[in-house]
CSV table of C-alpha atoms in Angstrom, one decimal:
chain,number,residue,atom,x,y,z
A,17,UNK,CA,107.5,265.2,-79.7
A,18,UNK,CA,108.2,261.4,-77.4
A,19,UNK,CA,111.8,260.9,-77.8
A,20,UNK,CA,111.7,257.0,-76.9
A,21,UNK,CA,109.5,256.7,-79.9
A,22,UNK,CA,111.5,256.0,-82.5
A,23,UNK,CA,111.4,255.4,-86.9
A,24,UNK,CA,114.9,255.1,-87.6
A,25,UNK,CA,116.5,254.6,-91.3
A,26,UNK,CA,119.7,252.7,-90.7
A,27,UNK,CA,120.5,250.1,-93.5
A,28,UNK,CA,123.0,248.3,-90.6
A,29,UNK,CA,119.6,248.1,-88.8
A,30,UNK,CA,121.1,246.7,-85.6
A,31,UNK,CA,124.7,247.3,-84.0
A,32,UNK,CA,126.5,249.1,-82.0
A,33,UNK,CA,125.4,252.3,-81.9
A,34,UNK,CA,121.3,251.4,-82.0
A,35,UNK,CA,121.8,249.2,-79.3
A,36,UNK,CA,124.3,250.9,-77.1
A,37,UNK,CA,123.2,254.6,-78.1
A,38,UNK,CA,119.7,254.6,-78.1
A,39,UNK,CA,117.9,251.5,-76.7
A,40,UNK,CA,119.8,251.5,-74.3
A,41,UNK,CA,120.3,255.9,-73.9
A,42,UNK,CA,116.1,255.7,-74.8
A,43,UNK,CA,115.7,252.6,-72.2
A,44,UNK,CA,113.7,250.9,-75.3
A,45,UNK,CA,112.3,247.4,-74.5
A,46,UNK,CA,110.3,247.4,-77.4
A,47,UNK,CA,112.7,246.9,-81.1
A,48,UNK,CA,110.5,246.5,-84.4
A,49,UNK,CA,112.0,245.5,-87.5
A,50,UNK,CA,110.3,246.5,-91.0
A,51,UNK,CA,112.3,244.3,-94.2
A,52,UNK,CA,111.3,242.7,-96.4
A,53,UNK,CA,113.9,240.4,-96.6
A,54,UNK,CA,114.8,240.1,-92.9
A,55,UNK,CA,111.6,238.7,-92.5
A,56,UNK,CA,111.3,235.7,-95.1
A,57,UNK,CA,114.9,234.8,-94.0
A,58,UNK,CA,115.2,232.6,-91.0
A,59,UNK,CA,118.6,233.2,-90.2
A,60,UNK,CA,118.7,236.8,-90.1
A,61,UNK,CA,115.4,236.3,-88.0
A,62,UNK,CA,117.5,234.3,-85.3
A,63,UNK,CA,121.1,236.6,-86.1
A,64,UNK,CA,119.3,239.4,-85.2
A,65,UNK,CA,117.5,238.4,-82.2
A,66,UNK,CA,120.4,236.6,-80.8
A,67,UNK,CA,122.6,239.9,-80.3
A,68,UNK,CA,119.4,242.2,-79.1
A,69,UNK,CA,120.0,242.8,-75.8
A,70,UNK,CA,118.6,240.5,-72.6
A,71,UNK,CA,115.0,242.4,-71.7
A,72,UNK,CA,114.4,244.2,-74.5
A,73,UNK,CA,111.8,242.7,-77.3
A,74,UNK,CA,113.1,242.3,-80.9
A,75,UNK,CA,109.6,241.5,-83.2
A,76,UNK,CA,110.4,241.3,-87.3
A,77,UNK,CA,107.5,242.1,-89.6
A,78,UNK,CA,107.3,242.4,-93.4
A,79,UNK,CA,106.8,246.2,-94.4
A,80,UNK,CA,102.8,245.4,-95.9
A,81,UNK,CA,103.0,243.0,-92.5
A,82,UNK,CA,104.0,246.0,-90.6
A,83,UNK,CA,102.2,248.9,-92.2
A,84,UNK,CA,99.2,246.7,-90.8
A,85,UNK,CA,99.4,245.3,-87.5
A,86,UNK,CA,101.4,248.4,-86.1
A,87,UNK,CA,99.6,250.1,-83.2
A,88,UNK,CA,102.0,252.7,-82.0
A,89,UNK,CA,98.8,252.4,-78.6
A,90,UNK,CA,100.2,249.0,-77.6
A,91,UNK,CA,103.9,250.3,-77.1
A,92,UNK,CA,105.2,252.8,-74.8
A,93,UNK,CA,108.6,253.0,-75.7
A,94,UNK,CA,109.2,252.1,-79.0
A,95,UNK,CA,112.2,252.1,-81.6
A,96,UNK,CA,111.0,250.8,-85.3
A,97,UNK,CA,113.9,250.4,-87.7
A,98,UNK,CA,114.4,250.8,-91.3
A,99,UNK,CA,117.1,249.8,-93.8
A,100,UNK,CA,115.9,252.7,-96.4
A,101,UNK,CA,114.1,256.3,-97.2
A,102,UNK,CA,112.2,253.6,-99.0
A,103,UNK,CA,111.1,251.4,-96.5
A,104,UNK,CA,110.2,254.3,-94.6
A,105,UNK,CA,108.1,256.2,-96.8
A,106,UNK,CA,106.0,253.0,-97.7
A,107,UNK,CA,105.2,253.1,-94.4
A,108,UNK,CA,104.3,256.5,-94.1
A,109,UNK,CA,100.6,256.2,-93.0
A,110,UNK,CA,102.0,254.8,-89.5
A,111,UNK,CA,103.3,258.0,-89.2
A,112,UNK,CA,102.1,260.7,-86.4
A,113,UNK,CA,103.1,263.9,-84.4
A,114,UNK,CA,104.3,261.1,-81.9
A,115,UNK,CA,106.8,259.4,-83.6
A,116,UNK,CA,110.5,260.9,-84.6
A,117,UNK,CA,111.6,260.8,-87.4
A,118,UNK,CA,115.7,259.9,-87.6
A,119,UNK,CA,117.7,259.4,-89.8
A,120,UNK,CA,120.8,257.6,-89.1
A,121,UNK,CA,123.3,255.2,-91.3
A,122,UNK,CA,122.7,255.4,-94.6
A,123,UNK,CA,125.9,254.0,-97.1
A,124,UNK,CA,128.1,255.2,-99.2
A,125,UNK,CA,127.5,254.3,-102.6
A,126,UNK,CA,127.1,256.3,-106.6
A,127,UNK,CA,124.8,259.4,-107.3
A,128,UNK,CA,125.1,259.9,-102.9
A,129,UNK,CA,125.8,263.4,-101.8
A,130,UNK,CA,126.8,263.7,-98.4
A,131,UNK,CA,124.9,264.9,-96.0
A,132,UNK,CA,126.8,263.8,-92.8
A,133,UNK,CA,129.4,261.8,-91.6
A,134,UNK,CA,127.0,259.1,-91.8
A,135,UNK,CA,124.1,259.4,-94.0
A,136,UNK,CA,124.8,259.5,-97.9
A,137,UNK,CA,121.1,260.3,-100.1
A,138,UNK,CA,120.8,260.2,-103.5
A,139,UNK,CA,118.2,263.5,-105.0
A,140,UNK,CA,114.9,261.3,-104.8
A,141,UNK,CA,116.0,260.5,-100.9
A,142,UNK,CA,116.3,264.1,-100.4
A,143,UNK,CA,112.7,264.9,-102.5
A,144,UNK,CA,111.0,262.6,-100.3
A,145,UNK,CA,112.5,263.6,-97.0
A,146,UNK,CA,111.8,266.8,-97.6
A,147,UNK,CA,108.6,266.3,-98.3
A,148,UNK,CA,107.7,264.5,-95.0
A,149,UNK,CA,110.1,266.9,-93.1
A,150,UNK,CA,107.2,269.2,-94.2
A,151,UNK,CA,104.2,268.1,-92.1
A,152,UNK,CA,106.6,265.9,-89.8
A,153,UNK,CA,110.4,267.2,-87.6
A,154,UNK,CA,113.1,264.6,-88.7
A,155,UNK,CA,116.6,264.5,-87.3
A,156,UNK,CA,119.8,263.3,-89.4
A,157,UNK,CA,122.1,262.1,-86.5
A,158,UNK,CA,123.2,258.5,-85.8
A,159,UNK,CA,123.4,258.7,-82.0
A,160,UNK,CA,120.9,260.7,-79.7
A,161,UNK,CA,122.8,263.3,-78.1
A,162,UNK,CA,124.3,264.6,-81.4
A,163,UNK,CA,123.1,268.3,-83.1
A,164,UNK,CA,120.8,267.3,-85.8
A,165,UNK,CA,120.6,268.4,-89.4
A,166,UNK,CA,118.5,270.6,-91.2
A,167,UNK,CA,117.3,269.3,-95.0
A,168,UNK,CA,113.9,271.6,-95.4
A,169,UNK,CA,115.9,272.3,-97.6
A,170,UNK,CA,118.4,270.3,-99.1
A,171,UNK,CA,116.6,269.5,-102.5
A,172,UNK,CA,115.9,273.5,-103.4
A,173,UNK,CA,119.7,273.0,-102.9
A,174,UNK,CA,120.4,270.3,-105.3
A,175,UNK,CA,118.3,272.2,-107.9
A,176,UNK,CA,120.4,274.9,-107.6
A,177,UNK,CA,117.4,277.2,-106.1
A,178,UNK,CA,119.0,278.6,-103.2
B,21,UNK,CA,153.8,230.1,-89.8
B,22,UNK,CA,150.8,231.9,-92.6
B,23,UNK,CA,148.7,231.7,-89.6
B,24,UNK,CA,150.4,234.0,-88.0
B,25,UNK,CA,150.9,236.3,-90.9
B,26,UNK,CA,147.4,236.8,-91.1
B,27,UNK,CA,146.6,237.3,-87.2
B,28,UNK,CA,148.9,239.9,-87.5
B,29,UNK,CA,147.9,241.5,-90.5
B,30,UNK,CA,144.2,241.5,-89.6
B,31,UNK,CA,145.4,243.9,-86.4
B,32,UNK,CA,145.8,247.1,-88.9
B,33,UNK,CA,143.0,246.1,-91.4
B,34,UNK,CA,141.6,248.8,-89.9
B,35,UNK,CA,144.3,251.8,-90.1
B,36,UNK,CA,142.6,252.4,-93.0
B,37,UNK,CA,139.1,253.2,-91.4
B,38,UNK,CA,137.7,256.8,-92.8
B,39,UNK,CA,133.5,257.8,-93.7
B,40,UNK,CA,133.5,257.2,-97.1
B,41,UNK,CA,133.8,253.4,-97.4
B,42,UNK,CA,134.2,253.0,-93.3
B,43,UNK,CA,136.6,249.8,-93.3
B,44,UNK,CA,136.1,248.2,-96.6
B,45,UNK,CA,139.1,249.1,-97.9
B,46,UNK,CA,140.5,247.0,-95.1
B,47,UNK,CA,138.2,244.2,-95.8
B,48,UNK,CA,139.9,243.9,-99.4
B,49,UNK,CA,143.2,244.1,-98.0
B,50,UNK,CA,142.8,241.3,-96.4
B,51,UNK,CA,140.4,240.2,-98.3
B,52,UNK,CA,143.4,239.1,-100.9
B,53,UNK,CA,146.1,237.7,-98.3
B,54,UNK,CA,143.5,235.4,-97.1
B,55,UNK,CA,142.8,234.4,-100.8
B,56,UNK,CA,146.6,233.6,-101.3
B,57,UNK,CA,146.5,231.8,-98.3
B,58,UNK,CA,143.3,229.3,-99.1
B,59,UNK,CA,145.0,229.4,-102.8
B,60,UNK,CA,141.4,231.3,-104.0
B,61,UNK,CA,142.0,233.2,-107.1
B,62,UNK,CA,140.2,236.3,-106.5
B,63,UNK,CA,140.4,238.6,-109.6
B,64,UNK,CA,141.2,242.7,-109.6
B,65,UNK,CA,137.1,243.3,-110.1
B,66,UNK,CA,136.1,241.0,-107.3
B,67,UNK,CA,138.7,243.0,-104.6
B,68,UNK,CA,137.9,246.4,-105.8
B,69,UNK,CA,134.4,245.7,-105.3
B,70,UNK,CA,134.9,245.0,-102.0
B,71,UNK,CA,136.6,248.1,-101.3
B,72,UNK,CA,132.5,249.5,-100.9
B,73,UNK,CA,131.2,250.2,-97.5
B,74,UNK,CA,132.2,247.9,-94.7
B,75,UNK,CA,132.3,247.8,-90.8
B,76,UNK,CA,132.1,245.9,-88.1
B,77,UNK,CA,133.5,245.5,-84.8
B,78,UNK,CA,137.5,245.2,-85.6
B,79,UNK,CA,138.2,241.7,-82.9
B,80,UNK,CA,135.4,240.4,-85.5
B,81,UNK,CA,136.9,240.6,-88.3
B,82,UNK,CA,137.8,237.1,-89.1
B,83,UNK,CA,135.0,235.5,-88.5
B,84,UNK,CA,133.8,237.9,-91.3
B,85,UNK,CA,136.1,236.6,-93.7
B,86,UNK,CA,136.2,232.9,-92.9
B,87,UNK,CA,131.3,233.7,-93.9
B,88,UNK,CA,132.6,235.3,-96.9
B,89,UNK,CA,135.2,232.5,-98.6
B,90,UNK,CA,133.0,229.5,-96.7
B,91,UNK,CA,129.9,231.2,-99.1
B,92,UNK,CA,132.0,232.3,-102.2
B,93,UNK,CA,131.1,230.5,-104.5
B,94,UNK,CA,126.9,230.4,-103.4
B,95,UNK,CA,123.8,231.3,-104.9
B,96,UNK,CA,122.7,234.2,-102.4
B,97,UNK,CA,126.5,234.7,-102.4
B,98,UNK,CA,129.4,236.3,-100.0
B,99,UNK,CA,128.2,239.7,-100.3
B,100,UNK,CA,124.5,239.1,-98.4
B,101,UNK,CA,126.2,237.5,-95.2
B,102,UNK,CA,129.0,239.9,-95.2
B,103,UNK,CA,126.3,242.6,-94.8
B,104,UNK,CA,123.7,240.8,-92.3
B,105,UNK,CA,127.2,239.9,-89.7
B,106,UNK,CA,129.2,242.7,-89.6
B,107,UNK,CA,126.2,244.6,-88.3
B,108,UNK,CA,125.4,241.5,-86.1
B,109,UNK,CA,129.0,241.7,-84.9
B,110,UNK,CA,128.9,245.4,-85.1
B,111,UNK,CA,126.9,245.7,-81.8
B,112,UNK,CA,127.7,242.6,-79.8
B,113,UNK,CA,131.3,243.8,-80.3
B,114,UNK,CA,130.6,247.9,-79.2
B,115,UNK,CA,128.4,246.4,-76.9
B,116,UNK,CA,130.6,243.7,-75.6
B,117,UNK,CA,133.8,245.0,-76.0
B,118,UNK,CA,134.2,249.4,-75.6
B,119,UNK,CA,131.3,249.5,-73.3
B,120,UNK,CA,131.5,246.3,-70.7
B,121,UNK,CA,134.6,243.8,-71.0
B,122,UNK,CA,136.9,247.2,-70.6
B,123,UNK,CA,135.8,248.8,-67.5
B,124,UNK,CA,136.0,244.8,-66.1
B,125,UNK,CA,139.9,244.9,-67.2
B,126,UNK,CA,140.2,247.8,-66.0
B,127,UNK,CA,138.4,247.3,-62.1
B,128,UNK,CA,140.9,244.2,-62.3
B,129,UNK,CA,144.2,246.2,-63.1
B,130,UNK,CA,143.0,249.3,-60.8
B,131,UNK,CA,142.7,246.5,-58.0
B,132,UNK,CA,146.2,244.9,-59.4
B,133,UNK,CA,147.6,247.8,-59.2
B,134,UNK,CA,147.8,248.9,-55.9
B,135,UNK,CA,150.8,246.4,-54.9
B,136,UNK,CA,152.6,246.2,-58.3
B,137,UNK,CA,151.5,249.5,-60.8
B,138,UNK,CA,153.7,247.4,-64.1
B,139,UNK,CA,151.9,244.2,-62.7
B,140,UNK,CA,147.9,246.1,-63.5
B,141,UNK,CA,149.4,246.9,-66.6
B,142,UNK,CA,150.8,243.9,-67.3
B,143,UNK,CA,147.0,241.9,-66.1
B,144,UNK,CA,144.5,245.3,-68.2
B,145,UNK,CA,146.6,244.5,-71.4
B,146,UNK,CA,146.4,240.7,-71.2
B,147,UNK,CA,143.3,240.1,-70.0
B,148,UNK,CA,141.6,242.6,-72.0
B,149,UNK,CA,143.5,241.4,-75.8
B,150,UNK,CA,142.5,237.4,-74.6
B,151,UNK,CA,139.2,237.3,-76.4
B,152,UNK,CA,140.5,239.8,-79.1
B,153,UNK,CA,144.0,237.4,-80.1
B,154,UNK,CA,141.7,234.6,-79.7
B,155,UNK,CA,138.9,236.3,-82.1
B,156,UNK,CA,141.3,237.5,-84.5
B,157,UNK,CA,143.4,233.7,-84.8
B,158,UNK,CA,140.4,231.6,-84.5
B,159,UNK,CA,137.5,233.3,-85.8
B,160,UNK,CA,137.9,232.7,-89.5
B,161,UNK,CA,138.7,229.2,-89.2
B,162,UNK,CA,135.4,228.9,-87.0
B,163,UNK,CA,133.9,231.3,-89.5
B,164,UNK,CA,134.9,228.9,-92.6
B,165,UNK,CA,133.9,226.0,-90.4
B,166,UNK,CA,129.6,227.8,-90.1
B,167,UNK,CA,129.2,229.8,-93.0
B,168,UNK,CA,126.2,232.0,-93.3
B,169,UNK,CA,125.4,229.4,-89.7
B,170,UNK,CA,127.9,231.2,-87.5
B,171,UNK,CA,125.4,232.1,-85.4
B,172,UNK,CA,124.8,228.9,-84.5
B,173,UNK,CA,128.3,228.9,-83.0
B,174,UNK,CA,128.3,232.6,-80.9
B,175,UNK,CA,124.5,231.8,-79.4
B,176,UNK,CA,125.9,228.1,-78.0
B,177,UNK,CA,127.4,231.7,-75.5
B,178,UNK,CA,124.8,233.6,-75.6
B,179,UNK,CA,126.6,236.1,-76.9
B,180,UNK,CA,123.5,238.5,-75.8
B,181,UNK,CA,124.0,238.0,-72.3
B,182,UNK,CA,127.5,239.1,-72.4
B,183,UNK,CA,127.8,242.9,-71.3
B,184,UNK,CA,125.4,242.9,-68.5
B,185,UNK,CA,127.8,239.7,-66.7
B,186,UNK,CA,130.5,241.8,-66.8
B,187,UNK,CA,128.8,244.8,-65.8
B,188,UNK,CA,127.4,242.9,-62.8
B,189,UNK,CA,130.8,242.1,-62.7
B,190,UNK,CA,132.7,245.3,-62.7
B,191,UNK,CA,130.0,247.2,-60.3
B,192,UNK,CA,131.1,245.4,-57.4
B,193,UNK,CA,134.8,245.5,-58.5
B,194,UNK,CA,134.3,249.1,-58.5
B,195,UNK,CA,133.0,249.1,-55.0
B,196,UNK,CA,135.3,246.6,-54.2
B,197,UNK,CA,138.3,249.5,-55.4
B,198,UNK,CA,137.0,252.2,-54.1
B,199,UNK,CA,136.6,250.7,-51.1
B,200,UNK,CA,140.3,249.3,-50.3
B,201,UNK,CA,141.3,253.6,-51.8
B,202,UNK,CA,139.8,254.4,-48.4
B,203,UNK,CA,141.4,251.5,-46.5
B,204,UNK,CA,144.5,252.4,-47.9
B,205,UNK,CA,144.1,255.8,-47.2
B,206,UNK,CA,143.3,255.8,-43.8
B,207,UNK,CA,140.3,257.7,-45.0
B,208,UNK,CA,136.8,256.9,-43.0
B,209,UNK,CA,135.0,259.6,-42.3
B,210,UNK,CA,132.0,259.5,-42.9
B,211,UNK,CA,132.3,262.2,-45.5
B,212,UNK,CA,134.3,260.3,-47.6
B,213,UNK,CA,131.7,257.4,-48.5
B,214,UNK,CA,129.7,260.3,-49.6
B,215,UNK,CA,132.1,261.9,-51.6
B,216,UNK,CA,132.4,258.5,-52.8
B,217,UNK,CA,129.5,257.8,-53.3
B,218,UNK,CA,129.1,261.5,-54.9
B,219,UNK,CA,131.6,260.4,-57.9
B,220,UNK,CA,130.4,256.8,-58.6
B,221,UNK,CA,127.2,259.2,-58.8
B,222,UNK,CA,128.8,261.1,-61.4
B,223,UNK,CA,130.5,258.5,-63.3
B,224,UNK,CA,127.2,256.9,-64.0
B,225,UNK,CA,125.5,259.7,-64.5
B,226,UNK,CA,128.4,260.2,-67.9
B,227,UNK,CA,127.9,257.0,-68.5
B,228,UNK,CA,124.5,258.0,-70.4
B,229,UNK,CA,126.2,260.3,-72.1
B,230,UNK,CA,129.9,259.2,-72.8
B,231,UNK,CA,131.2,256.1,-72.4
B,232,UNK,CA,131.0,253.5,-69.5
B,233,UNK,CA,134.3,253.3,-69.4
B,234,UNK,CA,135.2,256.7,-69.4
B,235,UNK,CA,133.1,257.5,-67.0
B,236,UNK,CA,134.4,254.9,-64.8
B,237,UNK,CA,137.9,256.3,-64.7
B,238,UNK,CA,136.3,259.6,-64.3
B,239,UNK,CA,135.2,258.6,-61.0
B,240,UNK,CA,138.1,256.7,-59.8
B,241,UNK,CA,140.2,259.7,-60.7
B,242,UNK,CA,138.1,262.2,-59.5
B,243,UNK,CA,138.0,260.1,-56.3
B,244,UNK,CA,142.0,259.5,-56.6
B,245,UNK,CA,143.4,263.5,-56.5
B,246,UNK,CA,140.7,263.8,-53.3
B,247,UNK,CA,142.5,261.6,-51.2
B,248,UNK,CA,146.1,262.2,-52.4
B,249,UNK,CA,145.5,265.9,-51.7
B,250,UNK,CA,144.5,265.1,-48.2
B,251,UNK,CA,141.7,264.1,-48.0
B,252,UNK,CA,137.9,266.4,-47.1
């Protein structure tokens, strides 16, 4: 499991925990944002490029561009940020066993269940992640040194099967 | 006078921090306060919607409020930029203020504390809060002036380099501080320098999992206790 090759779901994209907790902790030099809205907005592009620490390369793609062009072989270590579970699922072809999947921060909204203190998911998101979890390891934690929450059987639990 | 009142109120906006909506309640409350100042009529529905999830570094809140009012009524609406700037400022604020600037203030204050403990305390509070209070006091006006282009104002000061800048200065002053401690206590054997280096190394190692501020404090206090007990 490559701990410095990470796909992370974080609806705030780049913020304090991402910089101090992930980029600096794993000494990651390449960060991607895979998001349609950010990629199409020059001001958001400028904002994220202005706050990323010096020495870290930031690349911003929309989801289809990312899916086509991303090649993990080009990068010794990387952090890819997705805004939502749906965004991650849409590029699931890019996932392999060498990449850590992390759910870090998904805000509370109506009809969402609390998974951790920073992750709130609805039933369809839980089901999508559980399906992905059958093939790949997924951690649910906001910072690298925290203990992950296991989500393997969450969908069964919510359906009352357990 | 109104500005001073709003500045004081913005000091308290973070007090309802919770995991459900983080600082959303505080944001909505400040929005109501600023709407009175601006003569903008925000109905209860808007204020209720604004209690939704919101989280940023508290020193930057007034910048976001300024942007919010500037973009209120535009096609994109203020909430889009509220979300963008909240995460951007959380990144800058946590990195600079919590991880770098606090350590810088501590090392300067610790040096001053050799001459007078109260002076050290005063210098820490003053140094740390000068940018904090400046941001809270002028943040709204700057945010309102620039609106969604607020990042242009911050880019004038290369915000992404502040953390590295203060880390470098702090490292120098920490070394200087440890040297002064050794000199003041007249402990100058090789063992003391070695122990000082070990303490610093431990502190920096802890910094990887804790935070730099706590790590430096652990290193310095540990080393200080050894000196207080009479050395090795």
